[in-house]
Tab-separated table of C-alpha atoms and ligand atoms in Angstrom:
chain	number	residue	atom	x	y	z
A	1	MET	CA	97.564	100.718	-145.189
A	2	GLU	CA	96.451	100.087	-148.494
A	3	THR	CA	93.044	99.672	-149.854
A	4	ARG	CA	92.346	96.801	-151.923
A	5	ILE	CA	89.460	97.299	-154.810
A	6	THR	CA	88.578	94.876	-156.532
A	7	ILE	CA	86.038	95.586	-160.259
A	8	VAL	CA	83.694	92.972	-160.837
A	9	THR	CA	83.853	92.821	-164.532
A	10	GLU	CA	81.430	90.205	-165.081
A	11	LEU	CA	78.473	91.846	-163.691
A	12	ALA	CA	78.320	94.975	-166.367
A	13	GLY	CA	74.856	97.007	-165.305
A	14	ALA	CA	73.003	99.843	-166.251
A	15	GLU	CA	74.457	102.447	-168.491
A	16	VAL	CA	75.676	105.833	-167.211
A	17	SER	CA	73.648	108.212	-169.633
A	18	GLY	CA	74.959	111.803	-170.886
A	19	LEU	CA	72.437	113.017	-169.120
A	20	THR	CA	73.844	112.541	-165.717
A	21	PHE	CA	76.482	115.308	-166.461
A	22	GLY	CA	73.937	117.902	-167.241
A	23	HIS	CA	73.655	121.805	-166.622
A	24	PHE	CA	71.126	124.610	-165.839
A	25	VAL	CA	70.515	128.089	-166.558
A	26	GLU	CA	68.331	130.534	-165.260
A	27	HIS	CA	67.277	134.465	-165.958
A	28	LEU	CA	69.255	135.270	-162.414
A	29	GLY	CA	72.275	137.538	-161.626
A	30	ARG	CA	74.742	137.425	-164.447
A	31	CYS	CA	74.035	133.591	-165.907
A	32	ILE	CA	72.702	134.478	-168.802
A	33	TYR	CA	73.363	138.346	-169.138
A	34	GLY	CA	77.040	138.785	-168.778
A	35	GLY	CA	77.556	135.220	-168.389
A	36	ILE	CA	76.445	133.140	-171.521
A	37	TRP	CA	75.126	136.032	-173.740
A	38	LEU	CA	76.759	139.586	-174.163
A	39	GLY	CA	74.466	140.823	-177.090
A	40	ARG	CA	75.107	141.620	-180.434
A	41	GLY	CA	77.796	144.227	-181.158
A	42	SER	CA	79.143	143.759	-177.300
A	43	GLU	CA	82.942	143.376	-177.084
A	44	GLY	CA	83.554	139.349	-176.696
A	45	ALA	CA	80.665	138.498	-178.052
A	46	ASP	CA	80.103	136.668	-181.035
A	47	GLU	CA	78.201	137.693	-184.386
A	48	GLU	CA	75.435	136.374	-182.983
A	49	GLY	CA	75.478	137.928	-179.082
A	50	TYR	CA	76.950	134.938	-177.454
A	51	ASN	CA	79.988	135.005	-174.903
A	52	LEU	CA	82.516	133.866	-177.057
A	53	ARG	CA	84.770	132.824	-174.550
A	54	VAL	CA	82.481	131.056	-172.907
A	55	LYS	CA	80.691	129.217	-175.522
A	56	GLU	CA	83.992	127.989	-175.776
A	57	LEU	CA	84.652	126.820	-173.386
A	58	LEU	CA	81.231	125.116	-172.800
A	59	LYS	CA	81.295	123.191	-175.952
A	60	ASP	CA	84.833	122.123	-175.158
A	61	LEU	CA	83.188	120.497	-172.255
A	62	GLY	CA	80.393	119.131	-174.082
A	63	LEU	CA	77.642	120.325	-172.691
A	64	GLU	CA	74.921	117.252	-172.309
A	65	VAL	CA	71.890	119.017	-170.999
A	66	LEU	CA	71.095	122.499	-170.374
A	67	ARG	CA	67.971	123.394	-168.663
A	68	TRP	CA	65.794	126.481	-169.032
A	69	PRO	CA	64.425	129.369	-168.474
A	70	GLY	CA	64.162	128.466	-164.547
A	71	GLY	CA	63.927	127.816	-162.044
A	72	CYS	CA	61.763	130.062	-160.232
A	73	PHE	CA	62.065	132.512	-162.932
A	74	GLY	CA	60.384	129.683	-165.165
A	75	ASP	CA	57.032	130.045	-163.686
A	76	GLN	CA	56.758	133.805	-164.594
A	77	TYR	CA	58.431	133.438	-168.024
A	78	HIS	CA	55.826	133.925	-170.832
A	79	TRP	CA	57.599	132.739	-174.029
A	80	GLU	CA	55.913	135.425	-176.355
A	81	GLU	CA	57.670	137.985	-174.725
A	82	GLY	CA	61.362	136.953	-175.946
A	83	ILE	CA	60.626	136.312	-179.550
A	84	GLY	CA	60.985	138.277	-182.515
A	85	LYS	CA	61.836	141.685	-182.890
A	86	ASP	CA	59.170	143.486	-180.259
A	87	ARG	CA	60.342	142.158	-176.986
A	88	ARG	CA	58.897	142.730	-173.531
A	89	VAL	CA	60.578	144.787	-170.371
A	90	ARG	CA	59.089	142.798	-167.052
A	91	ARG	CA	60.399	142.921	-163.901
A	92	ASN	CA	62.054	139.712	-162.650
A	93	ILE	CA	60.164	139.041	-159.485
A	94	TRP	CA	62.027	136.175	-157.964
A	95	TRP	CA	65.745	137.650	-158.593
A	96	GLY	CA	65.461	141.159	-158.746
A	97	GLY	CA	66.099	143.680	-161.592
A	98	TYR	CA	64.254	144.029	-165.278
A	99	GLU	CA	64.226	141.358	-167.579
A	100	LEU	CA	64.492	142.598	-171.121
A	101	HIS	CA	63.650	139.513	-172.828
A	102	GLU	CA	66.738	139.776	-175.401
A	103	PHE	CA	67.989	135.899	-174.792
A	104	GLY	CA	64.377	134.031	-175.460
A	105	THR	CA	63.557	130.708	-176.951
A	106	ASP	CA	65.182	131.334	-180.539
A	107	GLU	CA	68.726	132.432	-178.625
A	108	PHE	CA	68.630	129.601	-176.248
A	109	LEU	CA	68.139	126.690	-178.775
A	110	ARG	CA	70.943	127.712	-181.252
A	111	TYR	CA	72.991	127.735	-178.193
A	112	CYS	CA	72.087	124.213	-177.345
A	113	GLU	CA	72.441	123.305	-180.787
A	114	GLU	CA	76.068	125.229	-181.407
A	115	VAL	CA	77.405	124.055	-177.967
A	116	GLY	CA	76.122	120.726	-178.714
A	117	ALA	CA	73.723	120.130	-175.556
A	118	GLU	CA	70.081	118.443	-175.022
A	119	PRO	CA	67.960	121.389	-174.708
A	120	TYR	CA	65.204	120.819	-171.478
A	121	VAL	CA	62.542	123.615	-171.287
A	122	SER	CA	61.121	124.318	-168.199
A	123	LEU	CA	57.270	125.382	-168.866
A	124	ASN	CA	55.096	128.076	-166.832
A	125	LEU	CA	52.790	126.465	-164.837
A	126	GLY	CA	52.780	129.452	-161.797
A	127	THR	CA	51.442	132.117	-164.376
A	128	GLY	CA	50.844	130.631	-167.718
A	129	THR	CA	47.851	128.577	-169.291
A	130	VAL	CA	48.028	125.409	-171.218
A	131	GLN	CA	47.603	126.844	-173.847
A	132	GLU	CA	50.641	129.075	-173.885
A	133	ALA	CA	52.456	125.710	-173.211
A	134	LEU	CA	51.107	124.222	-176.045
A	135	ASP	CA	51.861	127.642	-178.430
A	136	TRP	CA	55.631	127.252	-176.950
A	137	MET	CA	55.573	123.434	-178.352
A	138	GLU	CA	54.061	124.299	-181.441
A	139	TYR	CA	56.685	127.325	-182.173
A	140	VAL	CA	59.535	125.202	-180.758
A	141	LEU	CA	58.129	121.603	-182.175
A	142	GLY	CA	55.475	122.547	-185.041
A	143	GLU	CA	55.901	122.328	-188.726
A	144	ARG	CA	53.980	125.057	-191.288
A	145	PRO	CA	51.478	126.088	-191.651
A	146	LEU	CA	50.661	125.713	-188.094
A	147	SER	CA	50.894	129.626	-187.216
A	148	TYR	CA	53.280	129.195	-185.001
A	149	ALA	CA	55.985	127.321	-186.914
A	150	GLU	CA	55.482	130.201	-189.554
A	151	ARG	CA	56.401	132.884	-186.848
A	152	ARG	CA	59.394	130.484	-186.034
A	153	ALA	CA	60.231	130.718	-189.729
A	154	GLU	CA	59.642	134.312	-189.865
A	155	ASN	CA	61.974	134.700	-186.853
A	156	GLY	CA	64.926	132.744	-188.866
A	157	ARG	CA	64.232	129.439	-188.036
A	158	GLU	CA	62.394	126.969	-190.602
A	159	GLU	CA	63.433	123.629	-189.543
A	160	PRO	CA	61.329	122.852	-186.243
A	161	TYR	CA	64.085	122.296	-183.098
A	162	LYS	CA	64.585	119.362	-181.591
A	163	VAL	CA	63.204	119.393	-177.608
A	164	ARG	CA	62.212	116.248	-175.904
A	165	TYR	CA	62.381	117.169	-172.346
A	166	TRP	CA	59.701	119.460	-170.601
A	167	GLY	CA	59.425	120.124	-167.099
A	168	LEU	CA	55.956	121.073	-165.600
A	169	GLY	CA	56.838	124.122	-163.720
A	170	ASN	CA	59.436	124.792	-160.938
A	171	GLU	CA	59.531	124.123	-157.525
A	172	THR	CA	55.610	124.308	-157.577
A	173	TRP	CA	55.777	123.580	-153.508
A	174	GLY	CA	57.412	127.079	-153.209
A	175	CYS	CA	58.430	129.592	-155.805
A	176	GLY	CA	56.350	128.129	-158.646
A	177	GLY	CA	53.216	128.466	-156.650
A	178	ASN	CA	53.004	127.704	-153.272
A	179	MET	CA	50.691	124.675	-154.175
A	180	ARG	CA	49.590	121.673	-151.732
A	181	PRO	CA	50.446	118.448	-154.169
A	182	GLU	CA	46.783	117.311	-154.538
A	183	HIS	CA	46.544	120.685	-156.571
A	184	TYR	CA	49.534	120.488	-158.533
A	185	ALA	CA	48.541	116.736	-159.278
A	186	ASP	CA	45.500	118.315	-161.212
A	187	LEU	CA	47.879	120.477	-163.059
A	188	VAL	CA	49.771	117.779	-164.176
A	189	ARG	CA	46.994	115.997	-165.352
A	190	GLN	CA	45.359	118.308	-167.075
A	191	TYR	CA	48.669	119.821	-168.770
A	192	SER	CA	49.727	115.995	-169.806
A	193	ASN	CA	46.882	115.426	-171.255
A	194	PHE	CA	46.919	118.077	-173.781
A	195	ILE	CA	50.749	117.590	-174.248
A	196	LYS	CA	50.591	114.105	-174.909
A	197	ALA	CA	48.212	114.364	-176.942
A	198	ALA	CA	49.400	117.011	-179.464
A	199	PHE	CA	53.044	115.664	-178.999
A	200	PRO	CA	53.291	111.948	-177.796
A	201	ASP	CA	57.133	111.820	-178.180
A	202	VAL	CA	58.173	114.260	-175.636
A	203	LYS	CA	59.171	113.487	-172.149
A	204	LEU	CA	57.207	115.486	-169.068
A	205	VAL	CA	58.823	115.964	-165.855
A	206	ALA	CA	56.579	116.362	-162.786
A	207	VAL	CA	57.924	118.597	-159.697
A	208	GLY	CA	58.931	116.139	-157.013
A	209	HIS	CA	60.259	117.607	-153.522
A	210	THR	CA	60.116	115.854	-149.914
A	211	THR	CA	59.067	112.339	-149.190
A	212	ASP	CA	55.687	113.529	-148.191
A	213	TRP	CA	54.867	115.501	-151.453
A	214	ASN	CA	56.030	112.841	-153.295
A	215	ARG	CA	53.865	110.259	-151.451
A	216	ARG	CA	50.909	112.795	-151.857
A	217	LEU	CA	51.359	113.338	-155.227
A	218	VAL	CA	52.102	109.664	-156.428
A	219	ALA	CA	48.928	108.414	-154.285
A	220	SER	CA	46.967	110.899	-156.233
A	221	PHE	CA	48.470	109.734	-159.793
A	222	TRP	CA	48.185	106.411	-158.890
A	223	GLU	CA	43.827	106.857	-158.352
A	224	ARG	CA	43.844	109.111	-161.459
A	225	PRO	CA	47.192	108.472	-163.781
A	226	ALA	CA	49.106	111.593	-165.432
A	227	ARG	CA	50.990	111.303	-168.224
A	228	ILE	CA	54.523	111.898	-166.960
A	229	ASP	CA	58.124	110.627	-167.326
A	230	ALA	CA	59.865	111.149	-164.715
A	231	LEU	CA	59.767	113.177	-161.041
A	232	SER	CA	62.222	115.726	-160.162
A	233	VAL	CA	64.213	116.085	-156.978
A	234	HIS	CA	66.548	119.427	-156.038
A	235	GLN	CA	69.562	118.524	-154.118
A	236	TYR	CA	71.583	121.487	-152.651
A	237	THR	CA	74.524	121.295	-150.323
A	238	ARG	CA	74.176	124.367	-148.005
A	239	ALA	CA	77.744	125.007	-146.762
A	240	LYS	CA	79.551	128.417	-145.205
A	241	GLU	CA	81.819	129.888	-148.087
A	242	ASP	CA	84.275	130.714	-145.082
A	243	TRP	CA	84.153	126.905	-144.212
A	244	ASP	CA	85.326	124.590	-141.439
A	245	GLU	CA	86.226	121.261	-141.386
A	246	GLU	CA	83.028	120.552	-139.725
A	247	ASP	CA	81.280	122.237	-142.513
A	248	TYR	CA	83.350	120.467	-144.807
A	249	ARG	CA	82.660	117.278	-143.634
A	250	ARG	CA	79.079	118.037	-144.219
A	251	CYS	CA	79.333	118.266	-147.441
A	252	PHE	CA	79.982	114.575	-147.724
A	253	GLY	CA	77.839	113.596	-144.980
A	254	SER	CA	75.133	115.051	-147.521
A	255	ARG	CA	75.294	111.860	-149.483
A	256	ALA	CA	73.537	110.465	-146.841
A	257	TRP	CA	69.993	112.286	-146.694
A	258	LYS	CA	70.421	112.611	-150.845
A	259	GLU	CA	70.640	108.951	-151.381
A	260	ARG	CA	67.442	108.228	-148.809
A	261	GLN	CA	65.787	110.937	-150.817
A	262	ILE	CA	66.308	109.509	-153.867
A	263	SER	CA	65.562	105.597	-152.420
A	264	GLU	CA	61.911	107.460	-151.133
A	265	ALA	CA	61.195	108.632	-154.282
A	266	TRP	CA	61.926	105.971	-156.319
A	267	GLY	CA	60.017	103.835	-154.066
A	268	LEU	CA	57.094	105.641	-154.489
A	269	ILE	CA	57.264	106.405	-158.293
A	270	THR	CA	57.744	102.425	-159.457
A	271	ALA	CA	54.286	102.043	-157.788
A	272	LEU	CA	53.333	103.828	-161.098
A	273	SER	CA	53.669	102.516	-164.887
A	274	GLY	CA	56.760	101.369	-164.049
A	275	LYS	CA	58.404	103.395	-166.753
A	276	VAL	CA	58.465	107.370	-164.629
A	277	LYS	CA	62.162	107.628	-163.309
A	278	LEU	CA	64.142	110.713	-161.570
A	279	VAL	CA	65.248	113.882	-162.611
A	280	VAL	CA	67.595	115.534	-160.264
A	281	ASP	CA	66.430	119.047	-161.898
A	282	GLU	CA	69.142	121.332	-159.653
A	283	TRP	CA	71.776	120.178	-157.560
A	284	GLY	CA	74.891	121.639	-155.857
A	285	VAL	CA	76.812	123.653	-153.749
A	286	TRP	CA	74.851	126.817	-152.516
A	287	TYR	CA	77.436	129.118	-150.218
A	288	ASP	CA	75.718	131.171	-147.550
A	289	THR	CA	77.356	133.986	-149.145
A	290	ALA	CA	75.333	133.770	-152.641
A	291	ARG	CA	72.311	135.544	-152.271
A	292	ARG	CA	69.614	137.141	-153.956
A	293	GLU	CA	71.430	140.683	-153.666
A	294	ASN	CA	74.594	139.439	-155.433
A	295	GLY	CA	72.929	137.679	-158.179
A	296	LEU	CA	73.676	134.185	-155.950
A	297	ILE	CA	77.212	134.301	-157.261
A	298	GLN	CA	80.113	132.567	-155.726
A	299	LYS	CA	83.472	131.518	-156.384
A	300	GLY	CA	84.556	127.672	-157.529
A	301	HIS	CA	86.830	126.170	-155.046
A	302	LEU	CA	88.739	122.753	-154.823
A	303	LYS	CA	86.320	121.684	-151.929
A	304	ASP	CA	83.069	122.257	-153.769
A	305	ALA	CA	84.493	120.405	-157.405
A	306	LEU	CA	85.120	117.148	-154.427
A	307	SER	CA	81.457	117.877	-153.187
A	308	ALA	CA	80.496	117.825	-157.127
A	309	ALA	CA	82.261	114.728	-157.659
A	310	SER	CA	80.943	113.338	-154.625
A	311	ASP	CA	77.228	113.792	-155.717
A	312	LEU	CA	77.902	112.785	-159.288
A	313	HIS	CA	79.088	109.302	-157.820
A	314	LEU	CA	75.872	108.813	-156.319
A	315	TYR	CA	73.575	109.972	-159.264
A	316	MET	CA	75.790	107.558	-161.456
A	317	ARG	CA	75.188	104.636	-158.735
A	318	HIS	CA	71.812	105.162	-159.340
A	319	ALA	CA	71.643	105.187	-162.929
A	320	ASP	CA	68.973	102.618	-163.239
A	321	LYS	CA	66.764	105.423	-161.370
A	322	ILE	CA	68.315	108.985	-162.257
A	323	GLU	CA	67.798	110.012	-166.252
A	324	MET	CA	69.230	112.979	-166.096
A	325	ALA	CA	71.088	115.633	-162.941
A	326	ASN	CA	71.439	119.237	-163.879
A	327	ILE	CA	74.224	121.245	-161.746
A	328	ALA	CA	72.983	124.253	-160.643
A	329	GLN	CA	74.075	126.975	-162.299
A	330	THR	CA	76.016	126.729	-165.584
A	331	VAL	CA	77.941	130.584	-165.657
A	332	ASN	CA	78.285	133.019	-162.486
A	333	VAL	CA	75.598	131.640	-160.204
A	334	LEU	CA	75.524	129.153	-157.549
A	335	HIS	CA	78.262	125.889	-158.124
A	336	SER	CA	79.103	126.994	-161.259
A	337	VAL	CA	81.864	125.439	-164.482
A	338	VAL	CA	82.647	128.881	-165.679
A	339	LEU	CA	82.879	132.596	-164.009
A	340	ALA	CA	83.152	135.415	-166.487
A	341	GLU	CA	83.495	139.025	-165.749
A	342	GLY	CA	84.142	141.076	-168.581
A	343	SER	CA	87.360	139.722	-170.406
A	344	GLU	CA	87.709	137.424	-167.718
A	345	VAL	CA	86.552	133.867	-168.309
A	346	LYS	CA	87.798	131.248	-166.467
A	347	PRO	CA	86.392	127.541	-165.768
A	348	THR	CA	86.203	126.526	-161.973
A	349	PRO	CA	87.629	123.442	-160.327
A	350	THR	CA	84.420	121.796	-160.873
A	351	TYR	CA	84.332	122.322	-164.606
A	352	PHE	CA	87.895	119.663	-164.786
A	353	VAL	CA	85.717	117.171	-162.471
A	354	PHE	CA	82.945	117.004	-164.904
A	355	LYS	CA	85.651	116.776	-167.859
A	356	MET	CA	87.553	113.833	-165.347
A	357	ILE	CA	84.236	112.241	-164.411
A	358	LYS	CA	82.502	112.606	-167.896
A	359	GLY	CA	84.695	109.248	-169.259
A	360	HIS	CA	82.434	107.312	-167.325
A	361	LYS	CA	79.326	108.841	-170.058
A	362	GLY	CA	78.165	105.442	-171.803
A	363	GLY	CA	79.834	102.683	-169.822
A	364	ARG	CA	78.069	100.584	-167.726
A	365	LEU	CA	78.469	100.345	-163.809
A	366	LEU	CA	80.528	97.673	-162.548
A	367	PRO	CA	80.504	96.650	-159.093
A	368	VAL	CA	83.558	97.829	-156.911
A	369	VAL	CA	84.463	95.878	-153.562
A	370	LEU	CA	86.578	97.256	-150.893
A	371	GLU	CA	88.448	95.621	-148.587
A	372	GLY	CA	90.385	97.244	-145.932
A	373	GLU	CA	89.330	100.870	-146.681
A	374	ARG	CA	89.322	103.370	-143.940
A	375	LYS	CA	86.020	105.238	-142.829
A	376	TRP	CA	85.615	108.944	-142.390
A	377	PRO	CA	82.935	110.415	-140.109
A	378	VAL	CA	81.366	112.702	-141.578
A	379	GLU	CA	78.169	114.184	-140.463
A	380	ASP	CA	74.611	113.775	-142.361
A	381	PRO	CA	73.247	117.435	-141.825
A	382	SER	CA	69.537	116.059	-141.280
A	383	GLY	CA	70.868	113.803	-138.322
A	384	GLY	CA	73.171	111.349	-137.814
A	385	GLU	CA	76.918	110.455	-138.385
A	386	TYR	CA	77.510	108.870	-142.366
A	387	LEU	CA	80.608	106.730	-142.792
A	388	TYR	CA	82.134	108.054	-146.150
A	389	PRO	CA	84.537	105.271	-148.220
A	390	LEU	CA	87.863	106.202	-148.763
A	391	PRO	CA	88.024	106.469	-151.412
A	392	ASP	CA	84.434	106.367	-152.736
A	393	ALA	CA	84.969	104.670	-155.992
A	394	VAL	CA	82.905	104.252	-159.381
A	395	ALA	CA	83.653	102.010	-162.169
A	396	THR	CA	82.390	101.572	-165.710
A	397	VAL	CA	83.138	99.676	-168.492
A	398	LYS	CA	82.949	100.236	-171.856
A	399	GLY	CA	84.559	97.284	-174.183
A	400	ASN	CA	87.337	96.646	-173.455
A	401	GLU	CA	88.205	99.642	-171.429
A	402	ILE	CA	86.878	99.942	-167.781
A	403	SER	CA	87.342	103.659	-165.969
A	404	ALA	CA	87.488	104.231	-162.832
A	405	SER	CA	87.179	107.385	-160.504
A	406	LEU	CA	88.275	107.312	-157.227
A	407	LEU	CA	87.512	110.699	-154.620
A	408	ASN	CA	89.283	110.872	-151.604
A	409	PRO	CA	88.244	114.066	-149.922
A	410	SER	CA	89.835	113.529	-146.403
A	411	GLU	CA	93.234	115.087	-145.373
A	412	GLU	CA	95.174	111.830	-145.627
A	413	ASP	CA	96.696	110.285	-148.225
A	414	VAL	CA	94.762	107.025	-149.464
A	415	LYS	CA	97.199	104.031	-151.176
A	416	VAL	CA	95.014	101.516	-153.233
A	417	GLU	CA	95.514	98.756	-154.951
A	418	LEU	CA	93.657	98.021	-158.090
A	419	SER	CA	92.629	94.817	-159.588
A	420	LEU	CA	89.813	93.139	-161.876
A	421	SER	CA	87.884	90.171	-160.814
A	422	GLY	CA	88.007	88.645	-164.393
A	423	GLY	CA	91.554	88.944	-165.967
A	424	ASP	CA	94.538	91.115	-165.467
A	425	ILE	CA	95.186	95.105	-166.336
A	426	GLY	CA	97.137	95.311	-169.006
A	427	SER	CA	97.593	98.962	-168.829
A	428	ALA	CA	96.754	101.996	-166.770
A	429	GLU	CA	96.576	105.587	-166.613
A	430	ALA	CA	95.603	107.970	-164.478
A	431	VAL	CA	94.784	112.027	-163.962
A	432	ALA	CA	94.355	113.928	-160.796
A	433	LEU	CA	92.305	116.724	-159.398
A	434	VAL	CA	94.442	117.483	-156.405
A	435	GLY	CA	95.209	120.862	-154.358
A	436	SER	CA	97.144	121.431	-151.054
A	437	ASP	CA	94.556	124.065	-149.908
A	438	LEU	CA	90.563	123.146	-150.733
A	439	GLN	CA	90.419	126.918	-151.277
A	440	ALA	CA	92.169	126.723	-154.219
A	441	GLU	CA	90.603	128.330	-157.179
A	442	ASP	CA	93.211	127.331	-159.669
A	443	VAL	CA	93.439	123.672	-160.050
A	444	GLU	CA	93.852	121.649	-163.188
A	445	PRO	CA	93.962	117.852	-163.581
A	446	VAL	CA	97.302	116.454	-163.808
A	447	PRO	CA	98.923	113.195	-164.871
A	448	ALA	CA	99.198	110.707	-161.493
A	449	GLU	CA	101.444	107.724	-161.125
A	450	VAL	CA	100.413	104.151	-161.489
A	451	SER	CA	102.308	101.371	-160.923
A	452	LEU	CA	101.508	97.750	-162.164
A	453	GLU	CA	102.756	94.503	-161.025
A	454	GLY	CA	101.371	91.049	-161.416
A	455	GLY	CA	98.237	91.991	-163.268
A	456	ARG	CA	97.575	94.556	-160.692
A	457	ALA	CA	98.045	98.585	-160.534
A	458	ARG	CA	98.517	100.507	-157.169
A	459	LEU	CA	98.306	104.362	-156.318
A	460	LYS	CA	98.382	106.923	-153.936
A	461	LEU	CA	95.548	109.154	-153.948
A	462	GLY	CA	96.903	112.645	-152.593
A	463	PRO	CA	94.565	113.830	-149.707
A	464	ALA	CA	91.592	115.900	-151.059
A	465	SER	CA	91.671	114.658	-155.050
A	466	LEU	CA	90.029	113.279	-157.381
A	467	THR	CA	91.824	110.402	-159.475
A	468	MET	CA	90.593	109.046	-162.980
A	469	VAL	CA	91.886	106.078	-163.698
A	470	ARG	CA	91.643	104.157	-167.205
A	471	ILE	CA	92.394	100.437	-167.759
A	472	GLU	CA	93.113	98.185	-170.237
A	473	ARG	CA	91.939	94.853	-169.881
A	474	ARG	CA	94.568	92.113	-170.744
B	1	LIG	O1	69.167	127.677	-158.699
B	1	LIG	C1	68.365	128.720	-157.920
B	1	LIG	C2	67.312	128.485	-157.613
B	1	LIG	O2	66.948	127.284	-156.586
B	1	LIG	C3	66.304	128.074	-158.333
B	1	LIG	O3	65.597	129.274	-159.069
B	1	LIG	C4	65.000	127.303	-157.484
B	1	LIG	O4	64.670	126.252	-158.548
B	1	LIG	C5	65.610	127.000	-156.740
B	1	LIG	O5	65.301	127.153	-155.407
């Protein structure tokens, strides 16, 4: 049996923004300390204190976005304790241990510049004030003679930083303050009112959640507007590390609730100015073994890398609605792309998914029509069955080049024939991430065979694989 895939080249849709391939770092476990930061003079650190090997890997991956400092930690973070010479020691309320504030605003923003990532700062709405937020923004964006711009210059940075995205708290329905949506809506109005008056060019992201929360929040904004640019959602895939087949399938079945959440949130926010977008602030696989006591660390496997590919496919397909998506978290925490322990630093299989799938960046989405495809029955963890298409395909176009990512999470081969609706395939090459073992921790993309005949391409997608095909039109 062969699946025929037609890429509809006449109908280029929304552009896939690089921000779809974003990342998140929090002061949690060994993500920052022992992950991206080692401290000046430490073994393995560069002259500034960053973990050199981690930095090289992330630079090479091309980090698009880095969200910081939380997560839950963000709503206990007081930025002035992390600048200049006197750094304060505090308890890390949510994740345990002490926060020494060695890594603060300047360390974060310089890091973003070094790895080429767009910084996204989460403001503290849980224990902070509007004035504290405005002062922080003045420190980051202000020009002399403003006092906080002077402070920044004293700390070695004359030029303002460039930070467009600012989050209005994190999970304010839970760790960020256990608020009611109506109360949070008032805070969003208050913060956005002052922030947009002082810094009209920034983009503000409000906290979204369930459909009920989003409905009440949007109803409040409809009655009395808030100056926001996006609403966020978090989409974690809960799974057992010691998984069985059913658990594995549920990772892919979670597509159903994730898509529903996106559509429902989108349906609500379109009632606002028509310009508010969605941001998936945090997403990824969260294993049962990743707990507060172990700093939420988990291994990276082929299976969670394929689940990441499935989620990235979903976010790309909704490129008209989703402005940004950030996997949680970059190093040593949850669904990381790099694991670092002392001098041992290695990319996880998910690192390579990002590397491959980022070929879609800047491309415009093309519709993909599947015929004769097998449908894989998987359970939606929120109830019901979902028929996952084999393969799950996304195609984009940039000039004469078409990229198609083909995901086959099933245990059987999938044979495909690829064609273009408007013309012939002139050349095609492919790489695949594939392993014989879903639990494999060390897998890397390898070239995959593609044959061309009569302007069509044929290839075989191995079991549990992601294949990226690059096509030139004739
Ligand atoms: O990513 C770990 C935690 O998950 C974050 O701090 C919080 O926002 C979410 O619940």
